[in-house]
XYZ file of N, CA, C and O in Angstrom:
760
model
N 1.115 -1.101 0.086
C 0.240 0.002 -0.024
C 0.835 1.450 0.218
O 1.739 1.293 0.854
N 0.554 2.307 -0.972
C 1.337 3.536 -1.211
C 0.614 4.913 -0.178
O -0.307 4.777 -0.388
N 1.500 5.222 0.741
C 0.914 6.317 1.046
C 0.921 7.855 0.206
O 1.884 7.902 -0.267
N -0.182 8.553 0.254
C 0.106 9.519 -0.391
C 0.416 10.550 0.339
O -0.244 11.149 1.532
N 1.713 10.822 -0.007
C 2.217 11.796 1.047
C 2.106 13.427 0.226
O 2.041 14.600 0.889
N 1.366 13.413 -1.039
C 1.000 14.615 -0.925
C -0.428 15.347 -0.878
O -1.468 14.048 -1.398
N -1.027 15.935 0.027
C -2.597 16.357 0.078
C -2.693 17.501 -0.607
O -1.846 18.352 -0.750
N -3.870 16.978 -1.020
C -4.769 18.465 -2.044
C -5.134 19.433 -0.796
O -5.681 19.235 0.112
N -4.903 20.493 -1.121
C -5.104 22.089 -0.198
C -6.757 22.263 -0.748
O -6.702 22.009 -1.877
N -7.633 22.145 0.381
C -9.069 22.829 -0.186
C -9.168 24.027 0.464
O -8.638 24.238 2.062
N -9.793 25.161 -0.197
C -9.997 26.138 0.587
C -10.119 27.099 -0.356
O -9.933 27.144 -1.583
N -10.013 28.450 -0.249
C -10.291 29.486 -1.253
C -8.967 30.416 -0.700
O -8.567 30.426 0.602
N -8.676 30.814 -1.531
C -7.730 32.095 -1.539
C -8.200 33.407 -0.717
O -9.423 33.522 -1.129
N -7.286 34.305 -0.280
C -7.946 35.447 0.476
C -8.551 36.329 -1.197
O -9.278 37.131 -0.849
N -8.297 36.176 -2.159
C -8.360 37.298 -3.219
C -9.792 36.696 -4.116
O -10.493 37.241 -4.429
N -9.953 35.024 -3.742
C -11.326 34.633 -4.173
C -12.707 34.894 -3.219
O -13.432 35.681 -3.715
N -12.206 35.251 -1.713
C -12.895 35.768 -0.853
C -13.525 37.184 -0.906
O -14.457 37.495 -0.694
N -12.160 38.151 -1.339
C -12.599 39.350 -1.310
C -13.258 39.398 -2.675
O -14.460 40.524 -2.725
N -13.165 38.795 -3.913
C -14.062 38.697 -4.664
C -15.198 38.625 -4.809
O -16.366 39.589 -5.207
N -15.294 37.896 -4.030
C -16.936 37.426 -3.882
C -17.941 38.593 -2.758
O -18.766 39.177 -3.023
N -16.800 39.308 -1.740
C -17.572 39.806 -1.059
C -17.627 41.237 -1.697
O -18.981 42.107 -1.488
N -16.717 41.637 -2.681
C -17.041 42.973 -3.594
C -18.400 42.812 -4.105
O -19.341 43.501 -4.767
N -18.638 41.772 -5.057
C -19.935 41.039 -5.963
C -21.293 41.304 -5.330
O -21.847 41.774 -5.483
N -20.665 40.962 -3.930
C -22.375 40.936 -2.745
C -22.648 42.476 -2.406
O -23.795 43.033 -2.671
N -21.473 43.122 -2.216
C -21.707 44.476 -2.011
C -21.953 45.350 -3.192
O -23.084 46.242 -2.722
N -21.842 44.931 -4.794
C -22.185 45.447 -5.262
C -23.776 45.477 -5.690
O -24.881 46.184 -5.923
N -24.142 44.061 -5.563
C -25.524 43.851 -5.843
C -26.664 44.448 -4.790
O -27.581 44.483 -4.813
N -25.806 44.382 -3.275
C -26.376 45.429 -2.023
C -26.742 46.528 -2.643
O -27.992 47.026 -2.498
N -25.991 47.264 -3.301
C -25.777 48.439 -3.434
C -26.893 49.063 -4.370
O -27.751 50.102 -4.240
N -26.993 48.394 -5.662
C -28.189 48.524 -6.345
C -29.144 47.655 -6.130
O -30.432 49.024 -6.351
N -29.749 47.491 -5.095
C -30.798 46.650 -4.694
C -31.353 47.820 -3.284
O -32.535 48.188 -3.302
N -30.388 48.539 -2.578
C -30.728 49.424 -1.980
C -31.239 50.636 -2.497
O -32.140 51.276 -2.291
N -30.470 51.163 -4.133
C -31.048 52.301 -4.624
C -32.288 51.985 -5.355
O -33.166 52.793 -5.059
N -32.740 50.574 -6.004
C -34.044 50.473 -6.063
C -35.204 50.283 -5.006
O -36.149 51.038 -5.340
N -34.664 50.113 -3.749
C -35.366 50.199 -2.584
C -35.851 51.545 -2.235
O -36.792 51.968 -2.100
N -34.657 52.254 -2.372
C -35.056 54.043 -1.977
C -36.168 54.891 -2.915
O -37.046 55.017 -2.508
N -36.202 54.514 -4.504
C -36.883 54.628 -5.339
C -38.111 54.234 -5.224
O -39.072 55.174 -5.488
N -38.346 53.106 -4.892
C -39.760 52.454 -4.470
C -40.508 53.147 -3.320
O -41.595 53.247 -3.306
N -39.777 53.065 -2.226
C -40.007 53.733 -0.852
C -40.654 55.255 -1.329
O -41.681 55.459 -0.761
N -40.182 56.035 -1.888
C -40.063 57.648 -2.493
C -41.634 57.346 -3.443
O -42.407 58.167 -2.858
N -41.721 56.517 -4.174
C -43.030 56.443 -5.065
C -44.117 55.928 -3.898
O -45.016 56.585 -4.533
N -43.914 55.137 -3.251
C -45.122 54.507 -2.185
C -45.382 56.039 -1.173
O -46.555 55.703 -0.800
N -44.461 56.559 -0.665
C -44.633 58.085 -0.263
C -45.728 58.913 -0.999
O -46.632 59.407 0.130
N -45.309 59.231 -2.241
C -46.360 59.762 -2.864
C -47.629 59.114 -3.210
O -48.675 59.656 -2.886
N -47.504 58.011 -3.482
C -49.068 57.368 -3.233
C -50.049 57.115 -2.234
O -50.855 57.770 -1.993
N -49.018 57.391 -0.951
C -49.996 57.276 0.477
C -50.546 58.788 0.404
O -51.266 58.872 0.822
N -49.686 59.557 -0.044
C -49.889 61.116 -0.305
C -51.315 61.072 -0.480
O -52.303 61.878 0.102
N -51.233 61.146 -1.865
C -52.211 61.037 -2.482
C -53.724 60.474 -2.079
O -54.593 60.665 -2.125
N -53.217 59.045 -1.779
C -54.399 58.166 -1.181
C -54.940 58.895 0.511
O -56.367 58.875 0.319
N -54.398 59.697 0.849
C -55.033 60.072 2.125
C -55.543 61.097 1.714
O -56.602 61.537 1.805
N -55.062 61.904 0.943
C -56.044 63.002 0.253
C -57.649 62.799 -0.521
O -58.477 63.059 -0.190
N -57.391 61.351 -1.391
C -58.919 61.089 -1.721
C -59.369 60.592 -0.604
O -60.740 60.931 -0.980
N -59.189 60.196 0.054
C -60.034 59.408 1.506
C -60.650 60.750 2.166
O -62.171 60.436 2.743
N -59.770 61.357 2.319
C -60.500 62.821 2.686
C -61.455 63.338 2.345
O -62.471 64.045 3.057
N -61.393 63.608 1.068
C -62.355 64.037 -0.255
C -63.694 62.938 0.216
O -64.727 63.769 -0.128
N -63.009 61.506 -0.140
C -64.469 60.871 0.204
C -65.171 61.045 1.477
O -66.582 61.042 1.646
N -64.489 61.038 2.378
C -64.885 61.196 3.728
C -65.897 62.490 4.001
O -67.023 62.546 4.573
N -65.529 63.558 3.340
C -66.030 64.872 3.388
C -67.331 65.116 2.581
O -68.114 65.493 3.192
N -67.303 64.332 1.642
C -68.575 64.155 0.837
C -69.745 63.512 1.340
O -70.670 63.582 1.619
N -69.170 62.427 2.163
C -69.866 61.522 2.899
C -70.247 62.110 3.986
O -71.710 61.916 4.489
N -69.614 63.038 4.885
C -70.511 63.531 5.947
C -71.254 64.721 5.838
O -72.364 64.917 6.574
N -70.811 65.711 4.851
C -71.884 66.762 4.279
C -72.918 65.963 4.205
O -74.352 66.644 4.525
N -73.371 65.204 3.230
C -74.543 64.088 3.175
C -74.956 63.675 4.341
O -76.439 64.161 4.596
N -74.471 63.049 5.030
C -74.937 62.496 6.387
C -75.419 63.165 7.247
O -76.231 63.380 8.015
N -74.700 64.475 7.461
C -74.669 65.358 8.545
C -75.517 66.576 8.092
O -75.701 67.654 8.935
N -75.587 66.678 6.827
C -76.626 67.804 6.467
C -75.992 69.485 6.598
O -76.879 70.364 6.775
N -74.941 69.122 5.783
C -73.958 70.933 6.442
C -72.865 70.736 5.617
O -72.438 69.419 5.128
N -72.301 71.640 5.308
C -71.112 71.650 4.571
C -69.687 71.417 5.331
O -69.925 71.862 6.441
N -69.247 70.724 4.645
C -67.686 70.515 4.856
C -66.818 70.969 3.497
O -67.049 70.905 2.439
N -65.855 71.575 4.244
C -64.713 72.157 3.516
C -63.030 71.658 3.876
O -62.637 70.972 5.004
N -62.790 71.117 2.753
C -61.231 70.722 2.568
C -60.075 71.964 2.409
O -60.362 72.455 1.085
N -59.467 72.117 3.434
C -58.719 73.151 3.303
C -57.341 72.695 3.105
O -56.564 72.015 3.482
N -56.863 73.231 2.022
C -55.097 73.052 1.400
C -54.353 74.306 2.096
O -54.446 75.398 1.365
N -53.546 73.786 2.924
C -52.531 74.567 3.155
C -50.789 74.744 2.078
O -50.515 73.506 2.764
N -50.815 75.324 1.102
C -49.949 75.092 0.097
C -48.891 75.504 0.730
O -47.639 74.496 0.491
N -48.600 76.447 1.772
C -47.249 76.851 2.287
C -46.793 75.921 3.034
O -45.882 75.260 3.285
N -47.683 75.146 4.353
C -47.157 74.359 5.236
C -47.186 72.800 4.780
O -47.145 71.675 5.277
N -47.582 72.585 3.411
C -47.752 71.159 2.515
C -48.707 70.198 3.304
O -48.277 69.178 3.570
N -49.769 70.551 3.639
C -50.720 69.525 4.216
C -52.278 70.225 4.124
O -52.584 71.067 3.400
N -52.792 69.481 4.434
C -54.681 69.773 4.464
C -55.414 69.392 5.863
O -54.794 68.371 6.172
N -56.699 69.874 5.996
C -57.646 69.483 7.059
C -58.932 69.449 6.748
O -59.184 70.239 5.669
N -59.403 68.975 7.182
C -61.128 69.056 7.194
C -62.071 69.764 8.106
O -61.339 69.817 9.263
N -62.473 70.605 7.532
C -63.764 71.378 8.648
C -64.853 71.449 8.277
O -65.224 71.222 7.267
N -65.378 71.601 9.221
C -67.456 71.764 9.119
C -67.668 73.183 10.179
O -67.245 73.471 10.519
N -69.120 73.375 9.921
C -69.569 74.207 10.305
C -70.408 73.913 11.722
O -70.908 73.048 11.715
N -70.196 74.590 12.717
C -70.680 74.673 13.898
C -72.050 75.149 13.937
O -72.240 76.380 13.557
N -73.075 74.697 14.597
C -74.427 75.114 14.178
C -74.910 75.256 15.725
O -74.484 74.752 16.925
N -75.846 76.177 15.846
C -75.955 76.861 17.636
C -77.403 76.019 17.631
O -77.815 75.498 16.670
N -78.122 76.605 18.477
C -79.414 75.618 19.140
C -80.794 75.773 17.914
O -81.491 75.051 17.951
N -80.285 76.820 17.089
C -81.094 77.929 16.362
C -81.176 76.704 14.978
O -81.866 77.193 14.076
N -79.918 76.116 14.599
C -79.802 75.613 13.309
C -78.855 76.481 12.735
O -78.762 76.748 11.170
N -78.237 77.965 13.052
C -77.614 78.786 12.070
C -76.322 78.443 12.502
O -75.422 78.288 13.676
N -75.671 79.061 11.637
C -73.640 78.509 11.766
C -73.721 79.703 12.973
O -73.701 81.056 13.005
N -72.633 78.912 13.330
C -71.978 79.738 14.980
C -70.338 79.871 14.535
O -69.893 79.491 15.912
N -69.707 79.018 13.870
C -68.432 79.137 13.863
C -67.806 77.863 13.189
O -68.826 77.275 12.253
N -66.316 77.345 13.067
C -66.176 76.304 12.171
C -65.148 75.380 13.029
O -64.564 76.193 14.141
N -65.173 74.066 13.024
C -64.035 73.637 13.583
C -63.347 72.582 12.594
O -64.088 71.853 11.841
N -62.251 71.936 13.498
C -61.410 71.214 12.329
C -61.771 70.030 12.974
O -62.176 69.550 13.890
N -62.155 69.063 11.708
C -62.459 67.479 12.097
C -61.341 66.385 12.704
O -60.477 66.871 11.548
N -61.456 66.471 13.630
C -60.325 65.288 14.087
C -61.086 64.131 14.752
O -61.941 64.345 15.796
N -61.222 62.778 14.255
C -61.737 61.500 14.874
C -60.882 60.590 14.209
O -59.978 60.556 13.626
N -61.771 59.000 14.224
C -61.038 58.017 14.030
C -60.523 57.870 12.426
O -59.927 57.460 11.707
N -61.514 58.541 11.744
C -61.245 58.491 10.384
C -61.028 59.781 9.422
O -60.453 59.569 8.480
N -60.622 60.814 9.855
C -60.236 61.930 9.559
C -59.483 62.697 10.468
O -59.519 62.985 11.544
N -58.000 63.477 10.053
C -57.627 63.892 10.635
C -56.297 64.770 9.976
O -56.468 64.391 8.694
N -56.120 66.229 10.333
C -55.360 66.844 9.482
C -53.784 66.270 9.114
O -53.395 65.524 9.915
N -53.226 66.189 7.910
C -52.507 65.527 7.118
C -51.332 66.862 6.885
O -51.830 67.866 6.167
N -50.259 66.459 7.298
C -49.062 67.673 6.582
C -47.904 66.302 5.986
O -47.304 65.281 6.631
N -47.359 66.590 4.612
C -46.929 65.801 3.841
C -44.993 66.583 4.667
O -44.765 67.826 4.621
N -44.246 65.543 4.204
C -42.921 65.546 5.088
C -42.604 65.380 3.621
O -42.739 64.533 2.896
N -41.049 65.857 4.291
C -40.008 65.832 2.515
C -40.070 66.700 1.554
O -41.103 67.567 1.870
N -40.226 65.759 0.456
C -40.098 66.582 -0.751
C -41.805 66.818 -1.360
O -42.077 66.961 -2.305
N -42.616 66.107 -0.662
C -44.260 65.881 -1.282
C -44.559 67.257 -1.140
O -44.370 67.719 -0.004
N -45.504 67.830 -2.427
C -45.996 68.649 -2.273
C -47.495 68.562 -3.204
O -47.392 67.962 -3.964
N -48.016 69.709 -3.016
C -49.093 69.725 -4.000
C -48.464 70.664 -5.145
O -47.829 71.634 -5.076
N -48.267 69.829 -6.168
C -47.669 70.874 -7.379
C -48.648 71.235 -8.411
O -47.906 72.436 -8.920
N -50.264 71.173 -8.129
C -50.812 71.921 -8.979
C -52.348 72.209 -8.299
O -52.484 70.774 -8.055
N -52.827 72.874 -8.245
C -54.022 72.860 -7.505
C -55.001 73.923 -8.666
O -55.051 75.104 -8.575
N -56.057 73.449 -8.775
C -56.850 73.938 -9.853
C -58.683 73.859 -9.286
O -58.955 72.821 -9.250
N -59.013 74.986 -8.646
C -60.594 74.443 -8.398
C -61.600 75.709 -9.083
O -61.185 76.757 -8.899
N -62.465 74.808 -9.349
C -63.171 75.794 -10.407
C -64.392 76.370 -9.488
O -65.375 75.673 -8.689
N -64.557 77.693 -9.049
C -65.862 78.326 -8.061
C -66.925 78.257 -8.721
O -67.055 77.996 -9.954
N -68.250 77.711 -7.869
C -69.645 77.467 -8.318
C -70.311 78.714 -7.611
O -71.288 78.370 -7.791
N -69.705 79.524 -7.015
C -70.725 80.425 -6.676
C -71.097 80.385 -5.029
O -71.241 81.493 -4.628
N -71.221 79.453 -4.349
C -71.869 78.978 -3.035
C -70.860 79.119 -2.028
O -70.876 78.943 -1.062
N -69.341 78.772 -2.537
C -68.069 78.644 -1.577
C -67.857 79.962 -1.103
O -68.042 80.795 -1.771
N -67.281 79.694 0.239
C -66.422 80.712 0.248
C -64.705 80.940 -0.186
O -64.282 79.651 -0.500
N -64.606 82.187 -0.334
C -63.015 82.496 -1.071
C -62.289 82.186 -0.058
O -62.340 82.548 1.089
N -61.131 81.862 -0.485
C -59.970 81.287 0.326
C -59.447 83.028 0.544
O -59.215 83.870 -0.148
N -58.987 82.758 2.207
C -58.350 84.136 2.466
C -57.003 84.686 1.491
O -56.816 85.710 1.996
N -55.969 83.491 1.336
C -54.975 83.767 0.456
C -54.793 83.115 -0.432
O -55.081 81.960 -0.688
N -53.527 82.984 -1.449
C -53.205 82.027 -2.144
C -52.679 80.995 -1.771
O -52.819 79.953 -2.369
N -52.210 80.760 -0.238
C -51.207 79.664 0.487
C -52.484 79.296 0.836
O -52.362 77.595 1.275
N -53.774 79.126 0.856
C -55.047 78.675 1.446
C -56.238 78.441 0.302
O -56.647 79.614 0.210
N -55.962 77.315 0.214
C -57.292 77.063 -0.859
C -58.880 75.828 -0.829
O -58.039 75.270 0.616
N -59.800 76.120 -0.739
C -60.527 75.677 -0.193
C -61.367 74.597 -1.362
O -61.605 75.207 -2.138
N -61.919 73.563 -0.957
C -62.599 72.802 -1.387
C -63.798 72.937 -0.690
O -63.846 71.645 0.419
N -65.365 72.581 -1.151
C -66.274 72.863 -0.388
C -67.012 71.818 -1.081
O -67.342 71.649 -2.222
N -67.889 70.808 0.267
C -68.520 69.730 -0.050
C -69.772 70.033 0.296
O -70.293 70.374 1.596
N -71.314 70.318 -0.510
C -72.354 70.396 -0.155
C -73.209 69.290 0.253
O -72.777 68.300 0.161
N -74.331 69.806 1.287
C -75.312 68.441 2.016
C -76.151 67.879 0.688
O -76.344 67.001 0.953
N -76.005 68.234 -0.396
C -76.912 67.591 -1.222
C -76.164 66.432 -2.361
O -76.428 66.254 -2.926
N -74.567 66.684 -1.619
C -73.666 65.495 -2.235
C -72.701 66.197 -3.375
O -72.033 65.423 -3.912
N -72.792 67.456 -4.149
C -72.185 67.737 -5.053
C -71.285 68.976 -3.907
O -71.135 69.063 -3.103
N -70.115 69.367 -4.985
C -68.670 69.985 -4.429
C -68.316 71.295 -5.316
O -69.066 70.969 -6.658
N -67.485 71.291 -5.156
C -66.484 72.530 -6.259
C -65.920 71.541 -7.205
O -65.568 70.841 -6.764
N -65.518 71.554 -8.514
C -64.801 70.805 -9.302
C -63.531 70.943 -8.857
O -63.576 72.265 -8.809
N -62.576 70.008 -9.001
C -61.169 70.351 -8.289
C -60.092 69.528 -8.785
O -60.939 67.949 -9.302
N -59.158 69.951 -9.221
C -58.055 69.028 -9.769
C -56.788 69.178 -9.049
O -56.392 70.447 -9.052
N -56.335 68.148 -8.336
C -55.206 68.634 -7.127
C -54.360 67.366 -7.719
O -54.062 66.603 -8.016
N -52.823 68.018 -8.025
C -51.748 67.274 -8.697
C -50.864 66.976 -6.867
O -50.349 68.417 -6.633
N -50.681 65.946 -6.589
C -49.546 65.454 -5.675
C -48.356 64.900 -6.062
O -48.702 64.413 -6.840
N -47.360 65.192 -5.533
C -46.215 64.468 -6.314
C -44.938 65.201 -5.483
O -44.951 65.846 -4.601
N -43.613 64.445 -5.959
C -42.267 64.989 -5.383
C -41.427 65.257 -6.386
O -39.864 65.200 -6.034
N -41.616 65.636 -7.684
C -40.881 65.868 -8.651
C -40.684 64.509 -9.634
O -40.518 65.161 -10.616
N -41.138 63.606 -9.450
C -40.755 62.527 -10.046
C -41.810 61.365 -10.105
O -42.228 61.246 -11.717
N -42.398 61.402 -9.053
C -43.596 60.512 -9.048
C -44.909 61.775 -8.949
O -44.712 62.212 -8.319
N -45.738 61.604 -9.388
C -46.823 62.250 -9.677
C -48.405 61.558 -9.572
O -48.697 60.650 -10.354
N -49.469 62.136 -8.669
C -50.740 61.678 -8.686
C -51.646 62.616 -8.674
O -51.326 63.686 -8.306
N -52.763 62.364 -9.653
C -53.819 63.481 -9.707
C -55.102 63.182 -9.066
O -55.079 62.394 -9.435
N -55.740 63.908 -8.364
C -57.028 63.657 -7.640
C -58.094 64.164 -8.678
O -57.976 65.694 -8.547
N -59.191 64.123 -8.768
C -60.000 65.065 -9.622
C -61.393 65.045 -8.820
O -61.433 63.810 -8.296
N -62.188 65.784 -8.372
C -63.360 65.703 -7.658
C -64.202 66.154 -8.885
O -64.217 67.612 -9.439
N -65.442 65.659 -8.796
C -66.638 66.024 -9.582
C -67.499 66.983 -8.986
O -67.929 66.881 -8.034
N -68.036 68.002 -9.852
C -68.725 68.976 -9.107
C -70.355 68.085 -9.142
O -70.734 68.663 -7.872
N -70.531 67.835 -9.880
C -72.367 67.128 -9.916
C -72.120 66.248 -9.201
O -73.631 66.162 -8.287
N -71.315 65.242 -9.002
C -71.753 64.183 -7.967
C -70.513 64.529 -6.510
O -70.775 63.539 -5.870
N -69.518 65.325 -6.681
C -68.934 65.179 -5.543
C -67.971 63.809 -5.047
O -67.387 64.145 -3.968
N -67.445 63.087 -6.112
C -66.697 61.991 -6.240
C -65.688 62.373 -6.554
O -65.328 63.320 -7.506
N -64.496 61.748 -5.670
C -62.973 61.979 -5.915
C -62.594 60.587 -6.760
O -63.141 59.655 -6.251
N -61.725 60.640 -7.868
C -61.199 59.782 -8.367
C -59.730 59.845 -8.285
O -59.068 61.360 -8.327
N -58.699 58.826 -8.123
C -57.026 59.332 -8.364
C -56.556 58.802 -9.609
O -56.927 57.703 -10.205
N -55.681 59.262 -9.845
C -55.083 58.936 -11.239
C -53.493 59.118 -11.233
O -53.015 60.241 -10.542
N -52.854 58.078 -11.587
C -51.462 57.989 -11.529
C -50.842 59.000 -12.962
O -51.342 59.039 -14.180
N -50.247 59.783 -12.504
C -49.706 61.023 -13.475
C -49.919 62.179 -13.590
O -50.823 62.622 -11.873
N -49.644 63.293 -14.065
C -49.833 64.571 -14.280
C -51.250 65.127 -13.890
O -52.024 64.220 -14.544
N -51.668 66.422 -13.596
C -52.909 66.984 -13.554
C -53.378 67.292 -14.936
O -54.357 67.483 -15.324
N -52.602 67.356 -15.941
C -52.634 68.091 -17.447
C -53.739 67.338 -18.209
O -54.307 67.950 -19.138
N -53.831 65.719 -17.889
C -54.722 65.224 -18.867
C -56.159 64.943 -18.172
O -56.873 64.440 -18.422
N -56.077 65.892 -16.824
C -57.416 65.184 -16.101
C -57.965 66.947 -16.925
O -57.722 67.428 -15.706
N -59.441 66.344 -16.532
C -60.552 67.934 -17.116
C -60.895 67.920 -16.255
O -61.386 67.618 -15.315
N -61.369 69.433 -15.713
C -61.683 69.687 -14.596
C -63.157 70.501 -15.327
O -63.198 71.334 -16.275
N -64.573 70.047 -14.537
C -65.567 70.760 -14.927
C -66.233 69.757 -15.553
O -67.452 70.137 -16.097
N -65.848 68.664 -16.223
C -66.571 67.868 -16.811
C -66.979 66.759 -16.415
O -66.378 66.189 -15.157
N -67.957 66.473 -16.632
C -69.237 65.297 -15.540
C -69.476 64.191 -16.344
O -70.307 64.471 -17.342
N -69.031 63.090 -16.295
C -69.856 61.701 -17.147
C -70.657 60.966 -15.787
O -69.851 60.269 -14.934
N -71.989 61.215 -15.617
C -72.812 60.793 -14.794
C -73.123 59.407 -14.998
O -73.297 58.571 -14.075
N -72.731 58.756 -15.729
C -72.763 57.406 -16.528
C -71.379 56.548 -15.854
O -71.879 55.325 -15.626
N -70.452 56.937 -16.072
C -69.139 56.589 -15.640
C -69.286 56.272 -14.427
O -69.440 56.948 -13.214
N -68.420 55.044 -13.865
C -68.681 55.033 -12.460
C -67.106 54.556 -11.998
O -66.110 54.459 -12.563
């Protein structure tokens, strides 16, 4: 029987291990870049969805409570909130309060998310905004509202929310507001 005096070395050299580490680092870096981009897109989508839900809630509460609700858009503070009219014991307007409950609260956008475009068509019964930095979308007790298109984005990702005057319904679209028409209503479309 012959003994094998030469043993084969098994293992990796330091250069092979470093090459694998560099490849893993490159793949991780590319994945992190994709994650950050996706995260920013989701932040814009969430901001637009918050706006959409508040508009739907304003319409619903205006009909249910039989009083006017208003979405106040504060362009300078990059946020919005819902207000309603307070009535006295005689049913007369006695002031205004901000709606804060389980379903609705004031929203302030963080980072680079902002109102990129706001177009509100006046219809005669709404109140005028006090300044250019504060825009108002009013919802009436009969289910109608002001016609509006609001674009929310971060410079790269954009969502447009349209509110129909005839029905007060809000819809959200991916993209810019330039393709969304203000003041047109298709009562047969859902």
